[in-house]
Amino acid sequence: TDTAATDLAHLLDAVADGVLSVGADSRIMTLNPAGAAMLGVEREEALGQTLAMALIEQDDADEFLDAVLAPLQPDAPQGRRVVRFGERRLSVESRVWRVEGRPALAAAFADVTEVERLQAELADNLARLQDAFLELERKGAAEARFARRIGLLR
């Protein structure tokens, strides 16, 4: 119904992650605004184009395309995977379904660039904290030895 389609459109517009569907004719049926922004495409221009044509101007689209098309390729890694897309790192998961016996795809993707940067920063801070703790332990042990020696002199 029109109401259901409108509700779905509003829902997709509100989602912060990218949502993309590709029909059995290999053309983009759905692309929400967040997905268009992540992919660097104009949503209205991308709708109706093949995914490859919509991303033709993107130099680093191969990994993303491979992740979206993975369910159609039995030898490809399946499930969620993180791929490089330009300056971004996108976490992509794709599923296939059949329309009149032909495959169609739905993909959800999220920009994890900042999350990965923060994880690396956190790991670096943890390593520095561990080094500082080990240094404190070393100094504490040295002070204990020094205090024991002074105690022997008294």
PDB file of C-alpha atoms in Angstrom:
ATOM      1  CA  THR A   1       0.000   0.000   0.000  1.00  0.00           C
ATOM      2  CA  ASP A   2       0.987   3.638  -0.354  1.00  0.00           C
ATOM      3  CA  THR A   3       1.027   4.069   3.427  1.00  0.00           C
ATOM      4  CA  ALA A   4       3.415   1.135   3.884  1.00  0.00           C
ATOM      5  CA  ALA A   5       5.702   2.459   1.150  1.00  0.00           C
ATOM      6  CA  THR A   6       5.701   5.922   2.743  1.00  0.00           C
ATOM      7  CA  ASP A   7       6.401   4.443   6.178  1.00  0.00           C
ATOM      8  CA  LEU A   8       9.281   2.407   4.750  1.00  0.00           C
ATOM      9  CA  ALA A   9      10.699   5.476   2.991  1.00  0.00           C
ATOM     10  CA  HIS A  10      10.562   7.482   6.239  1.00  0.00           C
ATOM     11  CA  LEU A  11      12.199   4.631   8.138  1.00  0.00           C
ATOM     12  CA  LEU A  12      15.033   4.322   5.617  1.00  0.00           C
ATOM     13  CA  ASP A  13      15.546   8.093   5.643  1.00  0.00           C
ATOM     14  CA  ALA A  14      15.961   7.994   9.426  1.00  0.00           C
ATOM     15  CA  VAL A  15      18.494   5.137   9.527  1.00  0.00           C
ATOM     16  CA  ALA A  16      22.087   6.277  10.140  1.00  0.00           C
ATOM     17  CA  ASP A  17      23.532   3.244   8.323  1.00  0.00           C
ATOM     18  CA  GLY A  18      23.492   2.810   4.573  1.00  0.00           C
ATOM     19  CA  VAL A  19      20.772   0.612   3.086  1.00  0.00           C
ATOM     20  CA  LEU A  20      20.864  -0.518  -0.507  1.00  0.00           C
ATOM     21  CA  SER A  21      18.818  -2.976  -2.535  1.00  0.00           C
ATOM     22  CA  VAL A  22      19.577  -4.210  -6.028  1.00  0.00           C
ATOM     23  CA  GLY A  23      16.793  -5.836  -8.027  1.00  0.00           C
ATOM     24  CA  ALA A  24      16.888  -8.926 -10.186  1.00  0.00           C
ATOM     25  CA  ASP A  25      17.659  -6.641 -13.143  1.00  0.00           C
ATOM     26  CA  SER A  26      20.899  -5.541 -11.345  1.00  0.00           C
ATOM     27  CA  ARG A  27      19.590  -2.003 -10.862  1.00  0.00           C
ATOM     28  CA  ILE A  28      19.505  -0.082  -7.598  1.00  0.00           C
ATOM     29  CA  MET A  29      15.962  -0.143  -6.227  1.00  0.00           C
ATOM     30  CA  THR A  30      16.613   1.410  -2.829  1.00  0.00           C
ATOM     31  CA  LEU A  31      19.343   3.677  -1.504  1.00  0.00           C
ATOM     32  CA  ASN A  32      18.765   5.671   1.634  1.00  0.00           C
ATOM     33  CA  PRO A  33      20.289   9.147   2.169  1.00  0.00           C
ATOM     34  CA  ALA A  34      22.916   7.870   4.626  1.00  0.00           C
ATOM     35  CA  GLY A  35      24.038   5.244   2.109  1.00  0.00           C
ATOM     36  CA  ALA A  36      24.212   7.771  -0.712  1.00  0.00           C
ATOM     37  CA  ALA A  37      26.328  10.074   1.458  1.00  0.00           C
ATOM     38  CA  MET A  38      28.732   7.258   2.420  1.00  0.00           C
ATOM     39  CA  LEU A  39      29.085   6.203  -1.204  1.00  0.00           C
ATOM     40  CA  GLY A  40      29.485   9.753  -2.460  1.00  0.00           C
ATOM     41  CA  VAL A  41      26.633   9.520  -4.961  1.00  0.00           C
ATOM     42  CA  GLU A  42      23.463  11.487  -5.590  1.00  0.00           C
ATOM     43  CA  ARG A  43      20.632   9.256  -4.425  1.00  0.00           C
ATOM     44  CA  GLU A  44      18.172  10.205  -7.162  1.00  0.00           C
ATOM     45  CA  GLU A  45      20.803   9.700  -9.870  1.00  0.00           C
ATOM     46  CA  ALA A  46      21.843   6.310  -8.473  1.00  0.00           C
ATOM     47  CA  LEU A  47      18.319   4.869  -8.291  1.00  0.00           C
ATOM     48  CA  GLY A  48      17.648   2.814 -11.412  1.00  0.00           C
ATOM     49  CA  GLN A  49      21.320   2.516 -12.367  1.00  0.00           C
ATOM     50  CA  THR A  50      23.352  -0.632 -11.984  1.00  0.00           C
ATOM     51  CA  LEU A  51      25.482  -0.585  -8.851  1.00  0.00           C
ATOM     52  CA  ALA A  52      28.678  -0.635 -10.922  1.00  0.00           C
ATOM     53  CA  MET A  53      27.530   2.338 -13.006  1.00  0.00           C
ATOM     54  CA  ALA A  54      26.442   4.309  -9.945  1.00  0.00           C
ATOM     55  CA  LEU A  55      29.914   3.852  -8.440  1.00  0.00           C
ATOM     56  CA  ILE A  56      31.913   4.174 -11.655  1.00  0.00           C
ATOM     57  CA  GLU A  57      33.490   7.470 -10.567  1.00  0.00           C
ATOM     58  CA  GLN A  58      34.630   6.005  -7.247  1.00  0.00           C
ATOM     59  CA  ASP A  59      38.218   4.806  -7.555  1.00  0.00           C
ATOM     60  CA  ASP A  60      38.065   2.399  -4.610  1.00  0.00           C
ATOM     61  CA  ALA A  61      34.672   0.774  -5.150  1.00  0.00           C
ATOM     62  CA  ASP A  62      35.939  -2.756  -5.911  1.00  0.00           C
ATOM     63  CA  GLU A  63      36.071  -4.012  -2.304  1.00  0.00           C
ATOM     64  CA  PHE A  64      32.614  -2.591  -1.597  1.00  0.00           C
ATOM     65  CA  LEU A  65      31.171  -4.154  -4.750  1.00  0.00           C
ATOM     66  CA  ASP A  66      32.762  -7.506  -3.846  1.00  0.00           C
ATOM     67  CA  ALA A  67      31.227  -7.349  -0.357  1.00  0.00           C
ATOM     68  CA  VAL A  68      27.758  -6.498  -1.696  1.00  0.00           C
ATOM     69  CA  LEU A  69      27.948  -9.227  -4.353  1.00  0.00           C
ATOM     70  CA  ALA A  70      29.468 -11.854  -2.022  1.00  0.00           C
ATOM     71  CA  PRO A  71      26.206 -13.796  -1.486  1.00  0.00           C
ATOM     72  CA  LEU A  72      26.135 -14.485  -5.238  1.00  0.00           C
ATOM     73  CA  GLN A  73      29.660 -15.908  -5.195  1.00  0.00           C
ATOM     74  CA  PRO A  74      29.937 -19.173  -3.228  1.00  0.00           C
ATOM     75  CA  ASP A  75      33.731 -18.936  -2.971  1.00  0.00           C
ATOM     76  CA  ALA A  76      33.649 -15.369  -1.594  1.00  0.00           C
ATOM     77  CA  PRO A  77      33.820 -14.695   2.153  1.00  0.00           C
ATOM     78  CA  GLN A  78      30.302 -14.497   3.552  1.00  0.00           C
ATOM     79  CA  GLY A  79      28.852 -12.436   6.385  1.00  0.00           C
ATOM     80  CA  ARG A  80      29.765  -8.975   7.588  1.00  0.00           C
ATOM     81  CA  ARG A  81      33.095  -7.656   6.422  1.00  0.00           C
ATOM     82  CA  VAL A  82      34.938  -4.379   6.641  1.00  0.00           C
ATOM     83  CA  VAL A  83      36.190  -2.914   3.377  1.00  0.00           C
ATOM     84  CA  ARG A  84      38.022   0.188   2.266  1.00  0.00           C
ATOM     85  CA  PHE A  85      35.996   2.717   0.292  1.00  0.00           C
ATOM     86  CA  GLY A  86      37.952   5.858  -0.467  1.00  0.00           C
ATOM     87  CA  GLU A  87      39.021   7.361   2.848  1.00  0.00           C
ATOM     88  CA  ARG A  88      36.362   5.385   4.691  1.00  0.00           C
ATOM     89  CA  ARG A  89      36.160   1.922   6.171  1.00  0.00           C
ATOM     90  CA  LEU A  90      32.704   0.426   5.695  1.00  0.00           C
ATOM     91  CA  SER A  91      31.274  -2.572   7.509  1.00  0.00           C
ATOM     92  CA  VAL A  92      29.106  -4.315   4.895  1.00  0.00           C
ATOM     93  CA  GLU A  93      26.636  -7.177   5.099  1.00  0.00           C
ATOM     94  CA  SER A  94      24.649  -8.362   2.118  1.00  0.00           C
ATOM     95  CA  ARG A  95      21.855 -10.884   1.650  1.00  0.00           C
ATOM     96  CA  VAL A  96      20.347 -12.421  -1.450  1.00  0.00           C
ATOM     97  CA  TRP A  97      16.739 -13.315  -2.193  1.00  0.00           C
ATOM     98  CA  ARG A  98      15.005 -14.499  -5.331  1.00  0.00           C
ATOM     99  CA  VAL A  99      12.571 -12.568  -7.504  1.00  0.00           C
ATOM    100  CA  GLU A 100      10.957 -14.785 -10.123  1.00  0.00           C
ATOM    101  CA  GLY A 101      13.924 -17.147  -9.832  1.00  0.00           C
ATOM    102  CA  ARG A 102      16.524 -14.393 -10.290  1.00  0.00           C
ATOM    103  CA  PRO A 103      18.762 -13.115  -7.487  1.00  0.00           C
ATOM    104  CA  ALA A 104      18.283  -9.708  -5.883  1.00  0.00           C
ATOM    105  CA  LEU A 105      20.387  -8.193  -3.112  1.00  0.00           C
ATOM    106  CA  ALA A 106      19.944  -6.145   0.019  1.00  0.00           C
ATOM    107  CA  ALA A 107      22.955  -4.642   1.771  1.00  0.00           C
ATOM    108  CA  ALA A 108      23.423  -2.685   4.968  1.00  0.00           C
ATOM    109  CA  PHE A 109      26.643  -0.812   5.597  1.00  0.00           C
ATOM    110  CA  ALA A 110      28.063   1.452   8.276  1.00  0.00           C
ATOM    111  CA  ASP A 111      31.019   3.812   8.356  1.00  0.00           C
ATOM    112  CA  VAL A 112      33.397   2.361  10.966  1.00  0.00           C
ATOM    113  CA  THR A 113      36.321   4.674  10.191  1.00  0.00           C
ATOM    114  CA  GLU A 114      36.045   6.655  13.420  1.00  0.00           C
ATOM    115  CA  VAL A 115      35.362   3.547  15.509  1.00  0.00           C
ATOM    116  CA  GLU A 116      38.515   1.887  14.157  1.00  0.00           C
ATOM    117  CA  ARG A 117      40.538   5.062  14.766  1.00  0.00           C
ATOM    118  CA  LEU A 118      39.297   5.231  18.350  1.00  0.00           C
ATOM    119  CA  GLN A 119      40.031   1.515  18.856  1.00  0.00           C
ATOM    120  CA  ALA A 120      43.608   2.049  17.683  1.00  0.00           C
ATOM    121  CA  GLU A 121      43.956   5.105  19.935  1.00  0.00           C
ATOM    122  CA  LEU A 122      42.567   3.149  22.873  1.00  0.00           C
ATOM    123  CA  ALA A 123      44.988   0.265  22.227  1.00  0.00           C
ATOM    124  CA  ASP A 124      47.883   2.748  22.061  1.00  0.00           C
ATOM    125  CA  ASN A 125      46.799   4.399  25.327  1.00  0.00           C
ATOM    126  CA  LEU A 126      46.468   0.992  26.987  1.00  0.00           C
ATOM    127  CA  ALA A 127      49.976   0.019  25.871  1.00  0.00           C
ATOM    128  CA  ARG A 128      51.376   3.302  27.273  1.00  0.00           C
ATOM    129  CA  LEU A 129      49.487   2.764  30.535  1.00  0.00           C
ATOM    130  CA  GLN A 130      50.872  -0.773  30.833  1.00  0.00           C
ATOM    131  CA  ASP A 131      54.409   0.517  30.159  1.00  0.00           C
ATOM    132  CA  ALA A 132      53.961   3.212  32.822  1.00  0.00           C
ATOM    133  CA  PHE A 133      52.681   0.635  35.325  1.00  0.00           C
ATOM    134  CA  LEU A 134      55.672  -1.635  34.643  1.00  0.00           C
ATOM    135  CA  GLU A 135      57.992   1.341  35.115  1.00  0.00           C
ATOM    136  CA  LEU A 136      56.319   2.133  38.458  1.00  0.00           C
ATOM    137  CA  GLU A 137      56.726  -1.489  39.545  1.00  0.00           C
ATOM    138  CA  ARG A 138      60.401  -1.404  38.534  1.00  0.00           C
ATOM    139  CA  LYS A 139      60.984   1.826  40.469  1.00  0.00           C
ATOM    140  CA  GLY A 140      59.061   0.494  43.448  1.00  0.00           C
ATOM    141  CA  ALA A 141      61.214  -2.653  43.512  1.00  0.00           C
ATOM    142  CA  ALA A 142      64.389  -0.523  43.248  1.00  0.00           C
ATOM    143  CA  GLU A 143      63.218   1.681  46.138  1.00  0.00           C
ATOM    144  CA  ALA A 144      62.430  -1.407  48.224  1.00  0.00           C
ATOM    145  CA  ARG A 145      65.962  -2.755  47.609  1.00  0.00           C
ATOM    146  CA  PHE A 146      67.422   0.644  48.492  1.00  0.00           C
ATOM    147  CA  ALA A 147      65.347   0.842  51.707  1.00  0.00           C
ATOM    148  CA  ARG A 148      66.420  -2.685  52.676  1.00  0.00           C
ATOM    149  CA  ARG A 149      70.092  -1.711  52.232  1.00  0.00           C
ATOM    150  CA  ILE A 150      69.643   1.400  54.364  1.00  0.00           C
ATOM    151  CA  GLY A 151      67.974  -0.764  56.991  1.00  0.00           C
ATOM    152  CA  LEU A 152      71.053  -3.015  57.032  1.00  0.00           C
ATOM    153  CA  LEU A 153      73.275  -0.009  57.712  1.00  0.00           C
ATOM    154  CA  ARG A 154      71.308   1.027  60.818  1.00  0.00           C
TER     155      ARG A 154
END
